Amino acid sequence: MTKSSLFRWTTEFEIVPMGADDCAEASSLHATGFSRIWSDGEIQALIGQDAVFGFIAHRPGKRGRSGGFVLARLAADEAEILTIAVHPKYRETGLGWRLMGAVLRHLRTEGAQSLFLEVDEGNEAAIALYQKIGFSKVAERAAYYDQDSGAKTAALVMRLDLG
Ligand SMILES: CC(C)(COP(=O)(O)OP(=O)(O)OC[C@H]1O[C@@H](n2cnc3c(N)ncnc32)[C@H](O)[C@@H]1OP(=O)(O)O)[C@@H](O)C(=O)NCCC(=O)NCCS
């Protein structure tokens, strides 16, 4: 994160652990970032699993106008990012970085050794965020994502060493 970007950070959001009450809001946020929408119920089912946890960027005292969220799963000492989305209005203000930071702090507390994720090869913003955090590509799944255009793009599998 560059010094200049620190001054763009929105201070109005606080990053808090996600609960069942946040799933509808998370579903709306997810719809701003992906064409395959995750319903409130799907997110409820995920967050109800013991291994799954998440964080959401809330405005204190203003429920229902969150800035972004992240969901992750930890099994044994290996974790994966399930999804992350920041509302377009608040992108490039440091929220994605802060959400990922909350995940990393939680995983280190839990003794996790590595964190994996999959990202579309064409998703420059997400790849730049992950590289900035220290993730590196460990594999590629060819023709993994279907684009609206009918084209298929590869998924990059990225890993961050937490040990
Ligand atoms: C990917 C995403 C979560 C990033 O969130 P964000 O809040 O905009 O990211 P941040 O403001 O915290 O940016 C952190 C770093 O990521 C990189 N980055 C973020 N957006 C970028 C962009 N549009 N272009 C290039 N780099 C970008 C930069 O390195 C940035 O650091 P800098 O500000 O010092 O340059 C957001 O773009 C998003 O929700 N996209 C749609 C959903 C999605 O693609 N999720 C990921 C699926 S794998």
PDB file of N, CA and C in Angstrom, residues 32-119:
ATOM      1  N   THR A  32     -22.636  -6.900  -6.602  1.00  0.00           N
ATOM      2  CA  THR A  32     -21.953  -5.768  -7.255  1.00  0.00           C
ATOM      3  C   THR A  32     -20.626  -6.199  -7.884  1.00  0.00           C
ATOM      4  N   GLY A  33     -20.152  -7.398  -7.534  1.00  0.00           N
ATOM      5  CA  GLY A  33     -18.830  -7.797  -8.004  1.00  0.00           C
ATOM      6  C   GLY A  33     -18.805  -9.014  -8.905  1.00  0.00           C
ATOM      7  N   PHE A  34     -19.903  -9.772  -8.939  1.00  0.00           N
ATOM      8  CA  PHE A  34     -19.889 -11.041  -9.669  1.00  0.00           C
ATOM      9  C   PHE A  34     -21.190 -11.235 -10.433  1.00  0.00           C
ATOM     10  N   SER A  35     -21.112 -11.895 -11.586  1.00  0.00           N
ATOM     11  CA  SER A  35     -22.340 -12.149 -12.338  1.00  0.00           C
ATOM     12  C   SER A  35     -23.108 -13.340 -11.749  1.00  0.00           C
ATOM     13  N   ARG A  36     -22.406 -14.279 -11.136  1.00  0.00           N
ATOM     14  CA  ARG A  36     -23.086 -15.403 -10.456  1.00  0.00           C
ATOM     15  C   ARG A  36     -23.331 -14.967  -8.998  1.00  0.00           C
ATOM     16  N   ILE A  37     -24.601 -14.586  -8.740  1.00  0.00           N
ATOM     17  CA  ILE A  37     -24.937 -14.007  -7.441  1.00  0.00           C
ATOM     18  C   ILE A  37     -25.041 -15.087  -6.373  1.00  0.00           C
ATOM     19  N   TRP A  38     -24.538 -14.792  -5.176  1.00  0.00           N
ATOM     20  CA  TRP A  38     -24.719 -15.687  -4.036  1.00  0.00           C
ATOM     21  C   TRP A  38     -25.893 -15.142  -3.233  1.00  0.00           C
ATOM     22  N   SER A  39     -26.922 -15.985  -3.034  1.00  0.00           N
ATOM     23  CA  SER A  39     -28.119 -15.537  -2.324  1.00  0.00           C
ATOM     24  C   SER A  39     -27.824 -15.394  -0.833  1.00  0.00           C
ATOM     25  N   ASP A  40     -28.715 -14.671  -0.178  1.00  0.00           N
ATOM     26  CA  ASP A  40     -28.686 -14.555   1.283  1.00  0.00           C
ATOM     27  C   ASP A  40     -28.588 -15.956   1.913  1.00  0.00           C
ATOM     28  N   GLY A  41     -29.434 -16.889   1.416  1.00  0.00           N
ATOM     29  CA  GLY A  41     -29.470 -18.241   1.983  1.00  0.00           C
ATOM     30  C   GLY A  41     -28.157 -18.989   1.786  1.00  0.00           C
ATOM     31  N   GLU A  42     -27.552 -18.822   0.616  1.00  0.00           N
ATOM     32  CA  GLU A  42     -26.262 -19.499   0.363  1.00  0.00           C
ATOM     33  C   GLU A  42     -25.196 -18.985   1.328  1.00  0.00           C
ATOM     34  N   ILE A  43     -25.201 -17.676   1.543  1.00  0.00           N
ATOM     35  CA  ILE A  43     -24.196 -17.100   2.443  1.00  0.00           C
ATOM     36  C   ILE A  43     -24.492 -17.511   3.891  1.00  0.00           C
ATOM     37  N   GLN A  44     -25.780 -17.571   4.240  1.00  0.00           N
ATOM     38  CA  GLN A  44     -26.168 -18.055   5.579  1.00  0.00           C
ATOM     39  C   GLN A  44     -25.624 -19.472   5.787  1.00  0.00           C
ATOM     40  N   ALA A  45     -25.819 -20.321   4.757  1.00  0.00           N
ATOM     41  CA  ALA A  45     -25.396 -21.726   4.879  1.00  0.00           C
ATOM     42  C   ALA A  45     -23.879 -21.812   5.059  1.00  0.00           C
ATOM     43  N   LEU A  46     -23.148 -20.950   4.356  1.00  0.00           N
ATOM     44  CA  LEU A  46     -21.693 -20.967   4.489  1.00  0.00           C
ATOM     45  C   LEU A  46     -21.263 -20.512   5.880  1.00  0.00           C
ATOM     46  N   ILE A  47     -21.797 -19.367   6.291  1.00  0.00           N
ATOM     47  CA  ILE A  47     -21.362 -18.778   7.564  1.00  0.00           C
ATOM     48  C   ILE A  47     -21.784 -19.656   8.743  1.00  0.00           C
ATOM     49  N   GLY A  48     -22.778 -20.531   8.492  1.00  0.00           N
ATOM     50  CA  GLY A  48     -23.220 -21.470   9.532  1.00  0.00           C
ATOM     51  C   GLY A  48     -22.260 -22.635   9.730  1.00  0.00           C
ATOM     52  N   GLN A  49     -21.308 -22.803   8.797  1.00  0.00           N
ATOM     53  CA  GLN A  49     -20.335 -23.892   8.945  1.00  0.00           C
ATOM     54  C   GLN A  49     -19.242 -23.463   9.928  1.00  0.00           C
ATOM     55  N   ASP A  50     -18.837 -24.404  10.777  1.00  0.00           N
ATOM     56  CA  ASP A  50     -17.828 -24.075  11.799  1.00  0.00           C
ATOM     57  C   ASP A  50     -16.541 -23.540  11.195  1.00  0.00           C
ATOM     58  N   ALA A  51     -16.163 -24.075  10.025  1.00  0.00           N
ATOM     59  CA  ALA A  51     -14.868 -23.715   9.448  1.00  0.00           C
ATOM     60  C   ALA A  51     -14.887 -22.371   8.731  1.00  0.00           C
ATOM     61  N   VAL A  52     -16.077 -21.835   8.496  1.00  0.00           N
ATOM     62  CA  VAL A  52     -16.178 -20.615   7.677  1.00  0.00           C
ATOM     63  C   VAL A  52     -16.308 -19.380   8.578  1.00  0.00           C
ATOM     64  N   PHE A  53     -15.606 -18.327   8.201  1.00  0.00           N
ATOM     65  CA  PHE A  53     -15.704 -17.067   8.936  1.00  0.00           C
ATOM     66  C   PHE A  53     -15.616 -15.911   7.940  1.00  0.00           C
ATOM     67  N   GLY A  54     -16.002 -14.740   8.392  1.00  0.00           N
ATOM     68  CA  GLY A  54     -15.942 -13.599   7.475  1.00  0.00           C
ATOM     69  C   GLY A  54     -15.877 -12.290   8.224  1.00  0.00           C
ATOM     70  N   PHE A  55     -15.592 -11.246   7.466  1.00  0.00           N
ATOM     71  CA  PHE A  55     -15.572  -9.889   8.014  1.00  0.00           C
ATOM     72  C   PHE A  55     -16.340  -8.980   7.060  1.00  0.00           C
ATOM     73  N   ILE A  56     -16.959  -7.960   7.645  1.00  0.00           N
ATOM     74  CA  ILE A  56     -17.727  -7.011   6.840  1.00  0.00           C
ATOM     75  C   ILE A  56     -17.334  -5.599   7.257  1.00  0.00           C
ATOM     76  N   ALA A  57     -17.350  -4.694   6.280  1.00  0.00           N
ATOM     77  CA  ALA A  57     -17.012  -3.289   6.559  1.00  0.00           C
ATOM     78  C   ALA A  57     -18.304  -2.538   6.843  1.00  0.00           C
ATOM     79  N   HIS A  58     -18.554  -2.291   8.120  1.00  0.00           N
ATOM     80  CA  HIS A  58     -19.782  -1.612   8.563  1.00  0.00           C
ATOM     81  C   HIS A  58     -19.515  -0.131   8.790  1.00  0.00           C
ATOM     82  N   ARG A  59     -20.550   0.652   8.621  1.00  0.00           N
ATOM     83  CA  ARG A  59     -20.494   2.025   9.116  1.00  0.00           C
ATOM     84  C   ARG A  59     -21.143   2.006  10.481  1.00  0.00           C
ATOM     85  N   PRO A  60     -20.422   2.389  11.502  1.00  0.00           N
ATOM     86  CA  PRO A  60     -21.021   2.350  12.836  1.00  0.00           C
ATOM     87  C   PRO A  60     -22.339   3.122  12.859  1.00  0.00           C
ATOM     88  N   GLY A  61     -23.369   2.485  13.357  1.00  0.00           N
ATOM     89  CA  GLY A  61     -24.675   3.137  13.504  1.00  0.00           C
ATOM     90  C   GLY A  61     -25.473   3.227  12.214  1.00  0.00           C
ATOM     91  N   LYS A  62     -24.932   2.687  11.117  1.00  0.00           N
ATOM     92  CA  LYS A  62     -25.653   2.781   9.834  1.00  0.00           C
ATOM     93  C   LYS A  62     -25.748   1.408   9.195  1.00  0.00           C
ATOM     94  N   ARG A  63     -26.456   0.520   9.818  1.00  0.00           N
ATOM     95  CA  ARG A  63     -26.608  -0.838   9.294  1.00  0.00           C
ATOM     96  C   ARG A  63     -27.250  -0.802   7.911  1.00  0.00           C
ATOM     97  N   GLY A  64     -26.826  -1.700   7.052  1.00  0.00           N
ATOM     98  CA  GLY A  64     -27.431  -1.787   5.736  1.00  0.00           C
ATOM     99  C   GLY A  64     -26.696  -0.979   4.684  1.00  0.00           C
ATOM    100  N   ARG A  65     -25.631  -0.314   5.058  1.00  0.00           N
ATOM    101  CA  ARG A  65     -24.856   0.438   4.053  1.00  0.00           C
ATOM    102  C   ARG A  65     -23.385   0.074   4.182  1.00  0.00           C
ATOM    103  N   SER A  66     -23.137  -1.235   4.088  1.00  0.00           N
ATOM    104  CA  SER A  66     -21.774  -1.727   4.277  1.00  0.00           C
ATOM    105  C   SER A  66     -20.942  -1.503   3.023  1.00  0.00           C
ATOM    106  N   GLY A  67     -19.621  -1.515   3.197  1.00  0.00           N
ATOM    107  CA  GLY A  67     -18.723  -1.215   2.085  1.00  0.00           C
ATOM    108  C   GLY A  67     -18.156  -2.431   1.384  1.00  0.00           C
ATOM    109  N   GLY A  68     -18.101  -3.562   2.078  1.00  0.00           N
ATOM    110  CA  GLY A  68     -17.524  -4.757   1.466  1.00  0.00           C
ATOM    111  C   GLY A  68     -17.493  -5.885   2.480  1.00  0.00           C
ATOM    112  N   PHE A  69     -17.193  -7.081   1.994  1.00  0.00           N
ATOM    113  CA  PHE A  69     -17.097  -8.221   2.907  1.00  0.00           C
ATOM    114  C   PHE A  69     -16.160  -9.263   2.323  1.00  0.00           C
ATOM    115  N   VAL A  70     -15.731 -10.150   3.204  1.00  0.00           N
ATOM    116  CA  VAL A  70     -14.870 -11.262   2.781  1.00  0.00           C
ATOM    117  C   VAL A  70     -15.299 -12.508   3.537  1.00  0.00           C
ATOM    118  N   LEU A  71     -15.258 -13.644   2.855  1.00  0.00           N
ATOM    119  CA  LEU A  71     -15.550 -14.937   3.491  1.00  0.00           C
ATOM    120  C   LEU A  71     -14.357 -15.867   3.273  1.00  0.00           C
ATOM    121  N   ALA A  72     -14.001 -16.622   4.307  1.00  0.00           N
ATOM    122  CA  ALA A  72     -12.875 -17.550   4.199  1.00  0.00           C
ATOM    123  C   ALA A  72     -13.198 -18.823   4.970  1.00  0.00           C
ATOM    124  N   ARG A  73     -12.419 -19.861   4.670  1.00  0.00           N
ATOM    125  CA  ARG A  73     -12.622 -21.153   5.348  1.00  0.00           C
ATOM    126  C   ARG A  73     -11.267 -21.646   5.845  1.00  0.00           C
ATOM    127  N   LEU A  74     -11.239 -22.142   7.063  1.00  0.00           N
ATOM    128  CA  LEU A  74     -10.013 -22.697   7.637  1.00  0.00           C
ATOM    129  C   LEU A  74     -10.246 -24.155   7.998  1.00  0.00           C
ATOM    130  N   ALA A  75      -9.435 -25.043   7.441  1.00  0.00           N
ATOM    131  CA  ALA A  75      -9.512 -26.467   7.771  1.00  0.00           C
ATOM    132  C   ALA A  75      -8.102 -26.931   8.107  1.00  0.00           C
ATOM    133  N   ALA A  76      -7.940 -27.512   9.287  1.00  0.00           N
ATOM    134  CA  ALA A  76      -6.604 -27.843   9.811  1.00  0.00           C
ATOM    135  C   ALA A  76      -5.767 -26.574   9.768  1.00  0.00           C
ATOM    136  N   ASP A  77      -4.608 -26.599   9.101  1.00  0.00           N
ATOM    137  CA  ASP A  77      -3.813 -25.357   9.097  1.00  0.00           C
ATOM    138  C   ASP A  77      -3.804 -24.690   7.718  1.00  0.00           C
ATOM    139  N   GLU A  78      -4.785 -25.056   6.878  1.00  0.00           N
ATOM    140  CA  GLU A  78      -4.872 -24.494   5.531  1.00  0.00           C
ATOM    141  C   GLU A  78      -6.182 -23.726   5.368  1.00  0.00           C
ATOM    142  N   ALA A  79      -6.073 -22.540   4.797  1.00  0.00           N
ATOM    143  CA  ALA A  79      -7.269 -21.715   4.649  1.00  0.00           C
ATOM    144  C   ALA A  79      -7.443 -21.319   3.197  1.00  0.00           C
ATOM    145  N   GLU A  80      -8.668 -20.906   2.852  1.00  0.00           N
ATOM    146  CA  GLU A  80      -8.920 -20.393   1.502  1.00  0.00           C
ATOM    147  C   GLU A  80      -9.873 -19.206   1.581  1.00  0.00           C
ATOM    148  N   ILE A  81      -9.673 -18.262   0.672  1.00  0.00           N
ATOM    149  CA  ILE A  81     -10.618 -17.160   0.523  1.00  0.00           C
ATOM    150  C   ILE A  81     -11.761 -17.688  -0.347  1.00  0.00           C
ATOM    151  N   LEU A  82     -12.991 -17.591   0.167  1.00  0.00           N
ATOM    152  CA  LEU A  82     -14.151 -18.044  -0.616  1.00  0.00           C
ATOM    153  C   LEU A  82     -14.641 -16.940  -1.533  1.00  0.00           C
ATOM    154  N   THR A  83     -14.665 -15.736  -1.003  1.00  0.00           N
ATOM    155  CA  THR A  83     -15.040 -14.584  -1.837  1.00  0.00           C
ATOM    156  C   THR A  83     -14.669 -13.297  -1.120  1.00  0.00           C
ATOM    157  N   ILE A  84     -14.490 -12.249  -1.925  1.00  0.00           N
ATOM    158  CA  ILE A  84     -14.295 -10.901  -1.371  1.00  0.00           C
ATOM    159  C   ILE A  84     -14.916  -9.928  -2.363  1.00  0.00           C
ATOM    160  N   ALA A  85     -15.651  -8.964  -1.846  1.00  0.00           N
ATOM    161  CA  ALA A  85     -16.237  -7.941  -2.729  1.00  0.00           C
ATOM    162  C   ALA A  85     -16.324  -6.616  -1.985  1.00  0.00           C
ATOM    163  N   VAL A  86     -15.937  -5.572  -2.690  1.00  0.00           N
ATOM    164  CA  VAL A  86     -16.066  -4.203  -2.183  1.00  0.00           C
ATOM    165  C   VAL A  86     -17.038  -3.483  -3.110  1.00  0.00           C
ATOM    166  N   HIS A  87     -17.963  -2.730  -2.530  1.00  0.00           N
ATOM    167  CA  HIS A  87     -18.933  -1.983  -3.343  1.00  0.00           C
ATOM    168  C   HIS A  87     -18.167  -1.048  -4.290  1.00  0.00           C
ATOM    169  N   PRO A  88     -18.594  -0.971  -5.569  1.00  0.00           N
ATOM    170  CA  PRO A  88     -17.866  -0.150  -6.544  1.00  0.00           C
ATOM    171  C   PRO A  88     -17.599   1.283  -6.067  1.00  0.00           C
ATOM    172  N   LYS A  89     -18.524   1.823  -5.303  1.00  0.00           N
ATOM    173  CA  LYS A  89     -18.372   3.200  -4.811  1.00  0.00           C
ATOM    174  C   LYS A  89     -17.155   3.359  -3.896  1.00  0.00           C
ATOM    175  N   TYR A  90     -16.763   2.264  -3.248  1.00  0.00           N
ATOM    176  CA  TYR A  90     -15.680   2.367  -2.261  1.00  0.00           C
ATOM    177  C   TYR A  90     -14.420   1.626  -2.683  1.00  0.00           C
ATOM    178  N   ARG A  91     -14.382   1.180  -3.944  1.00  0.00           N
ATOM    179  CA  ARG A  91     -13.169   0.486  -4.396  1.00  0.00           C
ATOM    180  C   ARG A  91     -12.000   1.471  -4.462  1.00  0.00           C
ATOM    181  N   GLU A  92     -10.823   0.902  -4.347  1.00  0.00           N
ATOM    182  CA  GLU A  92      -9.569   1.672  -4.376  1.00  0.00           C
ATOM    183  C   GLU A  92      -9.506   2.723  -3.266  1.00  0.00           C
ATOM    184  N   THR A  93     -10.124   2.425  -2.141  1.00  0.00           N
ATOM    185  CA  THR A  93      -9.967   3.293  -0.963  1.00  0.00           C
ATOM    186  C   THR A  93      -9.373   2.498   0.208  1.00  0.00           C
ATOM    187  N   GLY A  94      -8.894   1.287  -0.067  1.00  0.00           N
ATOM    188  CA  GLY A  94      -8.227   0.516   0.977  1.00  0.00           C
ATOM    189  C   GLY A  94      -9.098  -0.494   1.707  1.00  0.00           C
ATOM    190  N   LEU A  95     -10.370  -0.619   1.304  1.00  0.00           N
ATOM    191  CA  LEU A  95     -11.246  -1.554   2.040  1.00  0.00           C
ATOM    192  C   LEU A  95     -10.872  -3.017   1.792  1.00  0.00           C
ATOM    193  N   GLY A  96     -10.549  -3.350   0.541  1.00  0.00           N
ATOM    194  CA  GLY A  96     -10.149  -4.724   0.230  1.00  0.00           C
ATOM    195  C   GLY A  96      -8.923  -5.114   1.047  1.00  0.00           C
ATOM    196  N   TRP A  97      -7.987  -4.215   1.116  1.00  0.00           N
ATOM    197  CA  TRP A  97      -6.754  -4.427   1.902  1.00  0.00           C
ATOM    198  C   TRP A  97      -7.098  -4.642   3.373  1.00  0.00           C
ATOM    199  N   ARG A  98      -7.983  -3.823   3.901  1.00  0.00           N
ATOM    200  CA  ARG A  98      -8.349  -3.933   5.321  1.00  0.00           C
ATOM    201  C   ARG A  98      -9.113  -5.232   5.595  1.00  0.00           C
ATOM    202  N   LEU A  99      -9.991  -5.619   4.683  1.00  0.00           N
ATOM    203  CA  LEU A  99     -10.738  -6.881   4.867  1.00  0.00           C
ATOM    204  C   LEU A  99      -9.774  -8.072   4.847  1.00  0.00           C
ATOM    205  N   MET A 100      -8.845  -8.052   3.886  1.00  0.00           N
ATOM    206  CA  MET A 100      -7.865  -9.148   3.825  1.00  0.00           C
ATOM    207  C   MET A 100      -6.976  -9.133   5.071  1.00  0.00           C
ATOM    208  N   GLY A 101      -6.663  -7.944   5.563  1.00  0.00           N
ATOM    209  CA  GLY A 101      -5.847  -7.827   6.774  1.00  0.00           C
ATOM    210  C   GLY A 101      -6.536  -8.473   7.972  1.00  0.00           C
ATOM    211  N   ALA A 102      -7.849  -8.287   8.060  1.00  0.00           N
ATOM    212  CA  ALA A 102      -8.601  -8.899   9.167  1.00  0.00           C
ATOM    213  C   ALA A 102      -8.543 -10.423   9.068  1.00  0.00           C
ATOM    214  N   VAL A 103      -8.660 -10.945   7.832  1.00  0.00           N
ATOM    215  CA  VAL A 103      -8.565 -12.401   7.632  1.00  0.00           C
ATOM    216  C   VAL A 103      -7.180 -12.900   8.059  1.00  0.00           C
ATOM    217  N   LEU A 104      -6.149 -12.201   7.644  1.00  0.00           N
ATOM    218  CA  LEU A 104      -4.780 -12.648   7.957  1.00  0.00           C
ATOM    219  C   LEU A 104      -4.525 -12.641   9.463  1.00  0.00           C
ATOM    220  N   ARG A 105      -5.011 -11.602  10.136  1.00  0.00           N
ATOM    221  CA  ARG A 105      -4.817 -11.544  11.596  1.00  0.00           C
ATOM    222  C   ARG A 105      -5.527 -12.722  12.265  1.00  0.00           C
ATOM    223  N   HIS A 106      -6.755 -13.004  11.827  1.00  0.00           N
ATOM    224  CA  HIS A 106      -7.510 -14.123  12.407  1.00  0.00           C
ATOM    225  C   HIS A 106      -6.773 -15.444  12.162  1.00  0.00           C
ATOM    226  N   LEU A 107      -6.305 -15.629  10.935  1.00  0.00           N
ATOM    227  CA  LEU A 107      -5.645 -16.904  10.597  1.00  0.00           C
ATOM    228  C   LEU A 107      -4.348 -17.083  11.384  1.00  0.00           C
ATOM    229  N   ARG A 108      -3.617 -16.003  11.588  1.00  0.00           N
ATOM    230  CA  ARG A 108      -2.361 -16.120  12.347  1.00  0.00           C
ATOM    231  C   ARG A 108      -2.677 -16.485  13.798  1.00  0.00           C
ATOM    232  N   THR A 109      -3.746 -15.911  14.331  1.00  0.00           N
ATOM    233  CA  THR A 109      -4.162 -16.249  15.700  1.00  0.00           C
ATOM    234  C   THR A 109      -4.517 -17.730  15.796  1.00  0.00           C
ATOM    235  N   GLU A 110      -5.102 -18.251  14.723  1.00  0.00           N
ATOM    236  CA  GLU A 110      -5.534 -19.660  14.710  1.00  0.00           C
ATOM    237  C   GLU A 110      -4.405 -20.613  14.334  1.00  0.00           C
ATOM    238  N   GLY A 111      -3.232 -20.092  14.008  1.00  0.00           N
ATOM    239  CA  GLY A 111      -2.096 -20.947  13.680  1.00  0.00           C
ATOM    240  C   GLY A 111      -2.105 -21.502  12.269  1.00  0.00           C
ATOM    241  N   ALA A 112      -2.861 -20.878  11.363  1.00  0.00           N
ATOM    242  CA  ALA A 112      -2.884 -21.353   9.967  1.00  0.00           C
ATOM    243  C   ALA A 112      -1.505 -21.172   9.325  1.00  0.00           C
ATOM    244  N   GLN A 113      -1.159 -22.085   8.423  1.00  0.00           N
ATOM    245  CA  GLN A 113       0.159 -22.049   7.775  1.00  0.00           C
ATOM    246  C   GLN A 113       0.104 -21.470   6.373  1.00  0.00           C
ATOM    247  N   SER A 114      -1.034 -21.653   5.678  1.00  0.00           N
ATOM    248  CA  SER A 114      -1.094 -21.131   4.310  1.00  0.00           C
ATOM    249  C   SER A 114      -2.520 -20.745   3.948  1.00  0.00           C
ATOM    250  N   LEU A 115      -2.591 -19.787   3.046  1.00  0.00           N
ATOM    251  CA  LEU A 115      -3.890 -19.278   2.583  1.00  0.00           C
ATOM    252  C   LEU A 115      -3.905 -19.348   1.060  1.00  0.00           C
ATOM    253  N   PHE A 116      -4.958 -19.967   0.518  1.00  0.00           N
ATOM    254  CA  PHE A 116      -5.086 -20.132  -0.926  1.00  0.00           C
ATOM    255  C   PHE A 116      -6.278 -19.324  -1.440  1.00  0.00           C
ATOM    256  N   LEU A 117      -6.264 -19.042  -2.719  1.00  0.00           N
ATOM    257  CA  LEU A 117      -7.440 -18.446  -3.371  1.00  0.00           C
ATOM    258  C   LEU A 117      -7.361 -18.724  -4.863  1.00  0.00           C
ATOM    259  N   GLU A 118      -8.500 -18.544  -5.521  1.00  0.00           N
ATOM    260  CA  GLU A 118      -8.561 -18.659  -6.979  1.00  0.00           C
ATOM    261  C   GLU A 118      -9.046 -17.343  -7.527  1.00  0.00           C
ATOM    262  N   VAL A 119      -8.426 -16.887  -8.610  1.00  0.00           N
ATOM    263  CA  VAL A 119      -8.813 -15.605  -9.191  1.00  0.00           C
ATOM    264  C   VAL A 119      -8.755 -15.706 -10.714  1.00  0.00           C
TER     265      VAL A 119
END
